[in-house]
Tab-separated table of C-alpha atoms in Angstrom:
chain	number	residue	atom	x	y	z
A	44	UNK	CA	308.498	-142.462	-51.300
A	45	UNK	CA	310.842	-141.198	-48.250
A	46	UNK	CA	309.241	-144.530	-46.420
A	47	UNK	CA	310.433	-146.725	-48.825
A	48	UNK	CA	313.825	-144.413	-48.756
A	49	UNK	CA	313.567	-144.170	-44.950
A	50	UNK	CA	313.551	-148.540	-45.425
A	51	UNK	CA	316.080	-148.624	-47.540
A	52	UNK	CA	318.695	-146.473	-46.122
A	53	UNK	CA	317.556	-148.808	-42.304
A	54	UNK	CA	319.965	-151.681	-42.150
A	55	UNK	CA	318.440	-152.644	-38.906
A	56	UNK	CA	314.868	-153.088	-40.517
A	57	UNK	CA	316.285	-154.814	-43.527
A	58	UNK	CA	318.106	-157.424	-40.869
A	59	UNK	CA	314.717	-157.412	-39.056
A	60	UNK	CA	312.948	-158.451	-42.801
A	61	UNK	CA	315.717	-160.657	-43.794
A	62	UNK	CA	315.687	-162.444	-39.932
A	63	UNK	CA	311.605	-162.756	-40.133
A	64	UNK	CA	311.957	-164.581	-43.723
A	65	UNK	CA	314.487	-167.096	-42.534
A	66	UNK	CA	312.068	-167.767	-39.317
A	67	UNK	CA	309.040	-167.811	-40.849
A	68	UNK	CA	310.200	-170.323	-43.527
A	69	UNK	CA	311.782	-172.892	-40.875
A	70	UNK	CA	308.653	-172.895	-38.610
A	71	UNK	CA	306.799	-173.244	-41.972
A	72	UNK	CA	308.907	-176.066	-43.040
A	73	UNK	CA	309.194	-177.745	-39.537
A	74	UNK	CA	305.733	-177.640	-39.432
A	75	UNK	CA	304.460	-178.873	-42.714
A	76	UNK	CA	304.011	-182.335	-42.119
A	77	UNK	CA	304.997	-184.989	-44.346
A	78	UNK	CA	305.225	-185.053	-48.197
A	79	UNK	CA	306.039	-187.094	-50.841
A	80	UNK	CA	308.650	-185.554	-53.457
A	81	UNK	CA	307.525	-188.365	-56.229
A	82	UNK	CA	304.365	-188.977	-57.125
A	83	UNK	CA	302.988	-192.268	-54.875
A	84	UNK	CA	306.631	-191.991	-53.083
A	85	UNK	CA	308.011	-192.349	-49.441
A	86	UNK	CA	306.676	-189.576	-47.010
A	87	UNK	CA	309.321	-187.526	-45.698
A	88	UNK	CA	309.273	-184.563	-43.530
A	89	UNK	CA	308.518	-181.170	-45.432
A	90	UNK	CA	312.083	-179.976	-44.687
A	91	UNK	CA	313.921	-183.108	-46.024
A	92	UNK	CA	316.721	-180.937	-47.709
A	93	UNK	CA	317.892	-180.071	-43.539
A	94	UNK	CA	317.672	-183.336	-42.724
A	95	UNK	CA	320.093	-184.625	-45.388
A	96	UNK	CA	322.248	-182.448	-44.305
A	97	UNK	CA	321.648	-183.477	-40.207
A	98	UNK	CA	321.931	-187.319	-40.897
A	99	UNK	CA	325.185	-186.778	-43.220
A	100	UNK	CA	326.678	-185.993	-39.891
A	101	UNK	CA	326.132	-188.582	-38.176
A	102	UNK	CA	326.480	-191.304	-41.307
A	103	UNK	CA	330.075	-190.010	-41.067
A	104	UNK	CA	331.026	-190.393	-37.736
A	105	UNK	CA	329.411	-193.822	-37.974
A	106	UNK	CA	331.756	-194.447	-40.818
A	107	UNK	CA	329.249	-195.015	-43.086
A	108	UNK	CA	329.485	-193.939	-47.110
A	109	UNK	CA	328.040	-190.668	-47.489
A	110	UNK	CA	326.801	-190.686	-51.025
A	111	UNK	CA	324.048	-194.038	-50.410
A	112	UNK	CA	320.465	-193.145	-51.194
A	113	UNK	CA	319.426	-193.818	-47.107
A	114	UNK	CA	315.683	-193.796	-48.743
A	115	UNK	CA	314.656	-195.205	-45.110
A	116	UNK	CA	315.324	-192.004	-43.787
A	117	UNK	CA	316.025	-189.414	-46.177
A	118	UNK	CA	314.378	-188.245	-49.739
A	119	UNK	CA	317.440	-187.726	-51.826
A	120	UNK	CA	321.201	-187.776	-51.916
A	121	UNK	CA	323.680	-185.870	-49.721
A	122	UNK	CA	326.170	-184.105	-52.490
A	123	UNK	CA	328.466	-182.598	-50.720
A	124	UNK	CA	331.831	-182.927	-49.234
A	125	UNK	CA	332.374	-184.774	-46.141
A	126	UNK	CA	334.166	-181.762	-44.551
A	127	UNK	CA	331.015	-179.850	-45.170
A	128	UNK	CA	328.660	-183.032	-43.079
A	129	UNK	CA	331.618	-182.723	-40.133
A	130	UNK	CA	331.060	-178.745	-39.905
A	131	UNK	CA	327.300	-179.711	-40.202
A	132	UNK	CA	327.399	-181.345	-36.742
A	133	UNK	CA	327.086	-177.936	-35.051
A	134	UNK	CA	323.534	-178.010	-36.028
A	135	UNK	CA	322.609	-181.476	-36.181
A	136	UNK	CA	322.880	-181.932	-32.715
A	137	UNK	CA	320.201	-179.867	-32.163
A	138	UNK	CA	316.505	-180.274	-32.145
A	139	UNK	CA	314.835	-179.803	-35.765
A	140	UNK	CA	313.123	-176.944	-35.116
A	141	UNK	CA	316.320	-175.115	-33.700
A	142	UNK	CA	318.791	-176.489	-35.863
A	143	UNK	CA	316.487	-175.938	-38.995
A	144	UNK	CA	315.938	-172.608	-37.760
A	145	UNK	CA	319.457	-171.691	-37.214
A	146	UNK	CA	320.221	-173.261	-40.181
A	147	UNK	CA	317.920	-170.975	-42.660
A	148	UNK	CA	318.831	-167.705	-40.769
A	149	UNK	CA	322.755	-168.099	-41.033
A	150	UNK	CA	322.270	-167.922	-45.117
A	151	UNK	CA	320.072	-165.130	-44.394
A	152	UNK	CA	322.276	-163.458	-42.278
A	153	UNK	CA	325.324	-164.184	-44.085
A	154	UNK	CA	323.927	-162.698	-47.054
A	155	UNK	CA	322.589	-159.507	-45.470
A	156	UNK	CA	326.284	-158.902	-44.272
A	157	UNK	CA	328.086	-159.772	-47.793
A	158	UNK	CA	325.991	-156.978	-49.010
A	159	UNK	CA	326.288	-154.740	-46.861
A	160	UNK	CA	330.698	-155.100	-46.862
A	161	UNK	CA	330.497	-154.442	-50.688
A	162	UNK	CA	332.978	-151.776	-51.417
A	163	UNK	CA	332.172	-148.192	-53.183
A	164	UNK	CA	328.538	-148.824	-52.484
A	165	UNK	CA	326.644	-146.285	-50.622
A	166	UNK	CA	323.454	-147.673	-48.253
A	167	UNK	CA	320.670	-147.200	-50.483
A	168	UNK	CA	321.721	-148.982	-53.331
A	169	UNK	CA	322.712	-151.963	-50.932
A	170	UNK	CA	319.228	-151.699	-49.637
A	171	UNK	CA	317.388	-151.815	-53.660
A	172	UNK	CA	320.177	-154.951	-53.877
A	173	UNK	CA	318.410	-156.264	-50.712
A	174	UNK	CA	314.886	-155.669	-51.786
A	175	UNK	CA	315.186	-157.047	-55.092
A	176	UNK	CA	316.260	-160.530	-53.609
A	177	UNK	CA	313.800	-160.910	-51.089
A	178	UNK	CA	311.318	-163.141	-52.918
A	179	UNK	CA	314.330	-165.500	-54.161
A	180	UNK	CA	315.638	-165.548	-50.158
A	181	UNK	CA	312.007	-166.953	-48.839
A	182	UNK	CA	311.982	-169.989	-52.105
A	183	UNK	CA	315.764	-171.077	-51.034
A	184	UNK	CA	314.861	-171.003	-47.377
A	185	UNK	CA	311.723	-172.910	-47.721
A	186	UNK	CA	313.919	-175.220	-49.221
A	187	UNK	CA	316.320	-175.322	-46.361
A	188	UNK	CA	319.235	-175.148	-48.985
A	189	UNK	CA	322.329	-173.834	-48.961
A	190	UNK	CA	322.137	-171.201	-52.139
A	191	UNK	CA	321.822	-167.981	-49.998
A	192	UNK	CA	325.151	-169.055	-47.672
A	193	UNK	CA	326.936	-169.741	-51.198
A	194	UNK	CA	325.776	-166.624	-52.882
A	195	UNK	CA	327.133	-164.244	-49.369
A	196	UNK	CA	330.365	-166.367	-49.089
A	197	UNK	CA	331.254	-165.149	-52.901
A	198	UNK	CA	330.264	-161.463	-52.213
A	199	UNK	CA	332.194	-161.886	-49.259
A	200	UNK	CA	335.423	-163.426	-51.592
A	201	UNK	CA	335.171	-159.960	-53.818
A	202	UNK	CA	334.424	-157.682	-50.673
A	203	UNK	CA	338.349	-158.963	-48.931
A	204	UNK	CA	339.576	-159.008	-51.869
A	205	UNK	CA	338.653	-155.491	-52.859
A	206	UNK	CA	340.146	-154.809	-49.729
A	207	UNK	CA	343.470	-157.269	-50.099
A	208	UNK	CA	342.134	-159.220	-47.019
A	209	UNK	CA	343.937	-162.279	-49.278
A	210	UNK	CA	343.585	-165.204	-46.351
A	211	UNK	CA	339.485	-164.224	-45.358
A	212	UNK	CA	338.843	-163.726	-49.213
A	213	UNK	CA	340.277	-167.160	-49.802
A	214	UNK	CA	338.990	-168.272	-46.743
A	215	UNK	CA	336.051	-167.674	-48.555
A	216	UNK	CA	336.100	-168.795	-51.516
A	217	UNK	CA	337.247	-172.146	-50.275
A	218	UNK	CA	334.320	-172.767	-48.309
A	219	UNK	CA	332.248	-172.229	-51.415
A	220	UNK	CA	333.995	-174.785	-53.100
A	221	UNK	CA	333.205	-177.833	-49.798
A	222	UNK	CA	329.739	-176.927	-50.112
A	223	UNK	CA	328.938	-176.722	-54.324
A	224	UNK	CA	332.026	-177.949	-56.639
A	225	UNK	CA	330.448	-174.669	-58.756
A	226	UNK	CA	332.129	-172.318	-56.308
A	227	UNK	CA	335.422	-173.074	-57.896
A	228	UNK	CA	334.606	-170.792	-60.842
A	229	UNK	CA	334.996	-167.985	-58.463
A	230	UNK	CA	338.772	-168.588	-58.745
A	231	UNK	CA	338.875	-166.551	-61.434
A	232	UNK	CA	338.440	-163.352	-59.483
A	233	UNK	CA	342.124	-164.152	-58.696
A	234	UNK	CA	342.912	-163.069	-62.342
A	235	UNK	CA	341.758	-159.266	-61.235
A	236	UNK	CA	343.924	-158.532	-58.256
A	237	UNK	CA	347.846	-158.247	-57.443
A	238	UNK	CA	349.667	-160.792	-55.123
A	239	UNK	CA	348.720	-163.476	-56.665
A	240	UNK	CA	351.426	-165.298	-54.981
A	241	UNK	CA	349.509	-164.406	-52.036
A	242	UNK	CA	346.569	-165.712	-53.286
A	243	UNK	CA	347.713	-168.973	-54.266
A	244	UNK	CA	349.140	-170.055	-51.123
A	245	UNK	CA	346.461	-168.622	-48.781
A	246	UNK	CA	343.959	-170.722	-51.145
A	247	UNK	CA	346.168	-173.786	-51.024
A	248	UNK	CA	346.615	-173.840	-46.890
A	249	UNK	CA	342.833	-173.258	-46.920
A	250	UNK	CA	342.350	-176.064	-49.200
A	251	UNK	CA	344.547	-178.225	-47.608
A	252	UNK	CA	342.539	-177.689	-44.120
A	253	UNK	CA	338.770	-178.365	-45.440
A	254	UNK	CA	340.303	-180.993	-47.113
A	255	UNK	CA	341.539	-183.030	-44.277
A	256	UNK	CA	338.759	-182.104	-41.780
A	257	UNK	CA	336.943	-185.090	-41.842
A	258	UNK	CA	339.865	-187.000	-40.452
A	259	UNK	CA	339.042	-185.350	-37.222
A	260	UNK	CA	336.200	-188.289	-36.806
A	261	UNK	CA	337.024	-190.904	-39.090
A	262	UNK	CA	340.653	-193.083	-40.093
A	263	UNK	CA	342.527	-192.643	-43.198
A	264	UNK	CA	340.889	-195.648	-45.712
A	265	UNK	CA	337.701	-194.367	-44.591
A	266	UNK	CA	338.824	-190.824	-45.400
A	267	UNK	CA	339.775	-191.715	-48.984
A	268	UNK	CA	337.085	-194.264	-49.380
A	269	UNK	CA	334.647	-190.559	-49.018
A	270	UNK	CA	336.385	-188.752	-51.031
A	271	UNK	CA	335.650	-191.425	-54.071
A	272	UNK	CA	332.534	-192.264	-53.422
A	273	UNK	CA	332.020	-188.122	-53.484
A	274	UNK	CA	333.642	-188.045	-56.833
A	275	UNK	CA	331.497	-191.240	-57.931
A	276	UNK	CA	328.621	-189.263	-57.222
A	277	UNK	CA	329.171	-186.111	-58.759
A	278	UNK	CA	330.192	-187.751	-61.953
A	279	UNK	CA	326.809	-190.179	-62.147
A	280	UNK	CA	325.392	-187.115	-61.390
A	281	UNK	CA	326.306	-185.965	-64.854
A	282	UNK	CA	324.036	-187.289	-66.905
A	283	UNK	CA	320.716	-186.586	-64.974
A	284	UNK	CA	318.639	-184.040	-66.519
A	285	UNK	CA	319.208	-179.897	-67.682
A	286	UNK	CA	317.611	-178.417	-64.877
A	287	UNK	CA	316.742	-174.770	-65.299
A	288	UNK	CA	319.843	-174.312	-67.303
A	289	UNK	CA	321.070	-172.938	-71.230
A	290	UNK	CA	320.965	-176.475	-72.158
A	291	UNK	CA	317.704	-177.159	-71.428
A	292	UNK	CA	316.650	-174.045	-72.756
A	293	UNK	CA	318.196	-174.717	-76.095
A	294	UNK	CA	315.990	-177.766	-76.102
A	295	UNK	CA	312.519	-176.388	-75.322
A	296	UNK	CA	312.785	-173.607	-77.270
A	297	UNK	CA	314.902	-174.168	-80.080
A	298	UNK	CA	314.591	-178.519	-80.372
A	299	UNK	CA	318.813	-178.230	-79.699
A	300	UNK	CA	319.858	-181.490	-78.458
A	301	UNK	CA	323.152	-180.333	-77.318
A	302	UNK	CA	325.515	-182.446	-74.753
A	303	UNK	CA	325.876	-180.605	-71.743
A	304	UNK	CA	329.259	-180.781	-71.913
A	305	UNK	CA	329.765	-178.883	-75.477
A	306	UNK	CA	327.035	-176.375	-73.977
A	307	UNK	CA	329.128	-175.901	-70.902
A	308	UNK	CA	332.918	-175.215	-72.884
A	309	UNK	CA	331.333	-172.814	-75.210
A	310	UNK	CA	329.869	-170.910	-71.682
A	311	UNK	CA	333.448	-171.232	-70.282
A	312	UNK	CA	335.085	-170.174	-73.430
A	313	UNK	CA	332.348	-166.994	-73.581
A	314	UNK	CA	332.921	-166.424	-69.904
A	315	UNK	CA	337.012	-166.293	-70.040
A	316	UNK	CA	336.852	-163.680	-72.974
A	317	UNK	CA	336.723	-161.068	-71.425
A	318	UNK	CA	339.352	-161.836	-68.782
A	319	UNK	CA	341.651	-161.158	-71.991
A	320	UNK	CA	340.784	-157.137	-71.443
A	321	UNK	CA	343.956	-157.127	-68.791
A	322	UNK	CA	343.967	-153.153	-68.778
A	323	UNK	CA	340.497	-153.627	-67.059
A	324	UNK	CA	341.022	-155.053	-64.350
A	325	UNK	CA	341.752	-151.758	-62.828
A	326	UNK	CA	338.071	-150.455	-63.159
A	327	UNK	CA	336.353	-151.296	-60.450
A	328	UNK	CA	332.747	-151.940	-62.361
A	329	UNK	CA	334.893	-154.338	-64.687
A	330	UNK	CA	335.844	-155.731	-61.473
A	331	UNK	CA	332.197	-155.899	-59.819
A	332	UNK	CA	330.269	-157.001	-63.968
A	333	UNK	CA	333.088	-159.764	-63.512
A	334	UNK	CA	331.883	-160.931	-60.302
A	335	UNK	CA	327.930	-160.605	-61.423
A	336	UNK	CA	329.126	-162.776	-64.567
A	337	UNK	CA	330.346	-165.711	-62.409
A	338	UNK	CA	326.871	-165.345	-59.803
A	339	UNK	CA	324.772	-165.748	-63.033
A	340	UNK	CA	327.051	-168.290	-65.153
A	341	UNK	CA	327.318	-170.951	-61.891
A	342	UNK	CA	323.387	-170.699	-62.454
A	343	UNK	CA	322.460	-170.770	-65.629
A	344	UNK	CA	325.455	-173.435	-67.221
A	345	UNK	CA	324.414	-175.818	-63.814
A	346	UNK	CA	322.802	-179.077	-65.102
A	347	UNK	CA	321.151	-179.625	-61.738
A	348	UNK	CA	319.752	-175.566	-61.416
A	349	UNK	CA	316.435	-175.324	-59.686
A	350	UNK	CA	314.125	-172.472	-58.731
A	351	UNK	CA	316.058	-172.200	-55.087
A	352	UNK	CA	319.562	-171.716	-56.651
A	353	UNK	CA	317.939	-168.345	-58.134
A	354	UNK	CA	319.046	-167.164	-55.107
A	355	UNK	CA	322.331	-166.782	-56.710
A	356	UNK	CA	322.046	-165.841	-60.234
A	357	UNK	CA	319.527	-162.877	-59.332
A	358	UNK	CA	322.373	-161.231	-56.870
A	359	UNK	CA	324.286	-161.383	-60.010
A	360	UNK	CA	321.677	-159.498	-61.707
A	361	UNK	CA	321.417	-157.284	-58.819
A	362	UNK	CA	324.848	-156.161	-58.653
A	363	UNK	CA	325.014	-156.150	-62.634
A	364	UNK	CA	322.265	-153.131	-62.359
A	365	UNK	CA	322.771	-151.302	-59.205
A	366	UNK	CA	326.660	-151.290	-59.484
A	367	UNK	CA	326.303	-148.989	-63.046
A	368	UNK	CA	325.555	-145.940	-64.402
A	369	UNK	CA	321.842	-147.000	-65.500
A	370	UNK	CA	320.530	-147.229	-69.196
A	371	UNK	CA	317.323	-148.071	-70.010
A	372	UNK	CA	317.584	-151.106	-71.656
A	373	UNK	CA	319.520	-152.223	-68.363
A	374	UNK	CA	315.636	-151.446	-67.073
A	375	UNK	CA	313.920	-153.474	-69.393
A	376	UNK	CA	316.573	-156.364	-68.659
A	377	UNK	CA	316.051	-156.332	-64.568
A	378	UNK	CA	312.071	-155.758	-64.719
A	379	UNK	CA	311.856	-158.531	-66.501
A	380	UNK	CA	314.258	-160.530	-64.557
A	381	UNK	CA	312.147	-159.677	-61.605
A	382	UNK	CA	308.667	-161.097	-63.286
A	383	UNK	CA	309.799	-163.611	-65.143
A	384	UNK	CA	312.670	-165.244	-63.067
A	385	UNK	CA	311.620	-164.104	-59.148
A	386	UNK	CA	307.386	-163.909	-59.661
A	387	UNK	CA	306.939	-166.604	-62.172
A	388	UNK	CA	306.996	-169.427	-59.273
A	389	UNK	CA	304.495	-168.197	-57.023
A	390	UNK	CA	301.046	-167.684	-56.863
A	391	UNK	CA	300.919	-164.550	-58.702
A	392	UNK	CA	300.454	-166.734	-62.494
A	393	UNK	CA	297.933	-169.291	-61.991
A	394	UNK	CA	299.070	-172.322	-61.943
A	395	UNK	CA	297.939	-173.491	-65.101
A	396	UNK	CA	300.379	-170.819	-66.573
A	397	UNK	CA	303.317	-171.998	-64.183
A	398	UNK	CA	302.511	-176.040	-65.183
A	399	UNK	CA	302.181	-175.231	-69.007
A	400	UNK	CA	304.850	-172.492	-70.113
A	401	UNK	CA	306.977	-171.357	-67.387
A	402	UNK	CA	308.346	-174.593	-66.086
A	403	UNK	CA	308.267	-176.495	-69.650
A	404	UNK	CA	310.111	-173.522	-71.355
A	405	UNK	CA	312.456	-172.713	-68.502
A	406	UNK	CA	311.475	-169.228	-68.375
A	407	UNK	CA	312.393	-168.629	-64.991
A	408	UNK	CA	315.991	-168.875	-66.613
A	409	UNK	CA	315.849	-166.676	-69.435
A	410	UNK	CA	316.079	-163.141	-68.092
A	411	UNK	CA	318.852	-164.224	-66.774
A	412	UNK	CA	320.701	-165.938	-69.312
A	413	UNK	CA	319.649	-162.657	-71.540
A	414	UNK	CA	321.888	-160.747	-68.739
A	415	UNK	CA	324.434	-162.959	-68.439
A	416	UNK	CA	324.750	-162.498	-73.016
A	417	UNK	CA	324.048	-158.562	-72.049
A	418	UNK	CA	327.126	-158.744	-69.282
A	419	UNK	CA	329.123	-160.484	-71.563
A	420	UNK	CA	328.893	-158.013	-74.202
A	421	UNK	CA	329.533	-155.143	-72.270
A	422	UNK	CA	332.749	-156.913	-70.489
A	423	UNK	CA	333.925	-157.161	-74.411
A	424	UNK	CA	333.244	-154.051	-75.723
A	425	UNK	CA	331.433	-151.434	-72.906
A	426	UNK	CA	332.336	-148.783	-70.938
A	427	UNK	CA	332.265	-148.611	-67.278
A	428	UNK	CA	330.703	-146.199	-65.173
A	429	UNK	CA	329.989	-146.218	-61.980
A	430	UNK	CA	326.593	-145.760	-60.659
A	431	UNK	CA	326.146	-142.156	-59.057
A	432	UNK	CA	325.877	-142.003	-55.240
A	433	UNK	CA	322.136	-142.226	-54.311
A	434	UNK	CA	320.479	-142.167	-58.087
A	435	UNK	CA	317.129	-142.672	-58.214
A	436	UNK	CA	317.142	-143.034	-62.097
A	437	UNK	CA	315.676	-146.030	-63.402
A	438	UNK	CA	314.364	-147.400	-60.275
């Protein structure tokens, strides 16, 4: 036990653990050879996700539409925004294996460091927070995606503005928003802090400057001619299937053939209710179950959710437990988020039991959509305590 504590209180050796999962899964992925990702399908290199995200680049400054299927050279769609391809260049100039590389250990690193600047959190709960993500960090790395960045930059948001840093906490939250649409339901951390004047117009200049990026390396028709061909996308994108989401669970488990759209204004109506408990917003674990809420709702109401956007929903869950006094059925709730939603991927259920219940019935997305109802409730009607400097209850 005082090695694990003597780990746990080491931000150097978590770094050193967070930096060896982000290499290990680039030279994994750089050197895994070609794959198909449909069955009979084009090869493409193992790490296709980084290369959509390389070529996007350089389609724009050829002035060429973003949002085309480039099947000749890529495996799927780029999504999103053109200022997010420009910024994108500082990597794609590089060779794969460094770029990739770079690439996988800047969402690492980014999320080590959100952690680590959350407020009224002493260094041994931020290294359980750490531990307790590790196995979602290596599946969105192997993936080369973008999930870990997204889930720092919106610890980061709550972290500045805990502090009133208004312009880097906007700053942040902005950038969420040119790399997943989704990050935009972060906005509603505004709700829990003063200035809001402040808040609006840092946001807006910040907005304004992503925005208009792209026009750095390509003319004005072009510019707008991206920006609807971006919308076009994400609205066809609309009607492809549930993902790992409350919609599709609704359907495999309870035959609920529910548009997604009615699913997701009943899980924006739930989610805004407790923003109605003003007098809260002075407690700091309101403040923190808030933030947990939007890391797991961004997850678990996304139509396109897959195993690597985890990432995000289980530092929700994270933060949900460690930020608390702990209970017991708060226990139950996270051990079973941790074998159910983090384990039930990998090779610890045979695969027979992964190919015939866990992927069918979404399971990897119900402890956390049981949170999310449990985080909900307690918003409405709990009490908040903070967790005690350094407990080792319920661990």
């Amino acid at each position: 036990m005082n090695a694990i504590n003597r780990f746990l209180v080491n931000p150097r050796a978590i770094l050193f653990v967070f930096f060896s999962i982000a290499l290990f899964a680039s030279l994994q992925s750089y050197f895994g050879g070609l794959k198909s990702f449909v069955e009979g399908g084009k090869l493409y290199t193992t790490y296709n996700n980084y290369i959509i995200f390389k070529l996007s680049f350089f389609h724009l400054i050829q002035d060429k539409d973003l949002y085309l299927p480039f099947l000749d050279e890529q495996g799927d769609f780029f999504k999103y925004s053109p200022t997010f391809a420009l910024i994108f260049g500082i990597l794609a100039v590089l060779p794969d294996v460094l770029g990739l590389s770079l690439w996988n250990i800047i969402n690492a690193v980014v999320l080590f460091s959100s952690v680590y600047y959350l407020p009224r959190t002493d260094i041994r709960t931020k290294g359980l927070i750490f531990v307790f993500m590790l196995v979602e960090l290596l599946t969105t790395v192997q993936n080369e995606q973008s999930n870990a960045l997204m889930a720092g930059l919106m610890l980061f948001t709550f972290g500045f503005l805990e502090r009133r840093k208004y312009w880097m906490a906007s700053l942040c939250l902005v950038s969420t928003i040119f790399i997943k649409l989704f990050g935009i339901v972060g906005l509603a951390l505004y709700l829990l802090y003063p200035n809001k004047l402040k808040l609006t117009y840092t946001t807006a200049f910040w907005a304004v400057i992503f925005t208009l990026l792209p026009l750095v390396v390509v003319d004005r028709d072009q510019f707008i001619f991206l920006y609807k061909s971006w919308a076009s996308l994400l609205s066809d994108d609309q009607s492809f299937s549930a993902g790992l989401s409350v919609t599709r669970w609704l359907t495999t488990w309870f035959g609920w053939n529910i548009n997604k759209t009615y699913v997701s204004v009943a899980g924006v109506f739930l989610f805004c209710l407790p923003l109605l408990r003003i007098k809260q917003y002075q407690n700091f674990v309101f403040r923190t179950l808030i933030l947990s809420s939007i890391l797991i709702w961004v997850v678990i109401f996304n139509h396109r959710a897959e195993s690597a956007t985890f990432i995000i929903a289980i530092g929700g869950v994270a933060l949900w437990y460690y930020s608390q006094y702990p209970s017991k059925e708060n226990y139950i709730l996270l051990v079973l988020a941790f074998v159910f939603t983090t384990l039930s991927p990998t090779d610890l259920f045979p695969k027979f039991v992964r190919n015939e219940w866990m992927k069918p019935y979404v399971i990897k997305a119900v402890p956390c959509i049981l949170i999310w109802v449990k985080i909900t409730f307690d918003l409405l009607w709990g009490k908040f305590i903070q967790r005690p400097h350094g407990s080792e209850a319920n661990e």
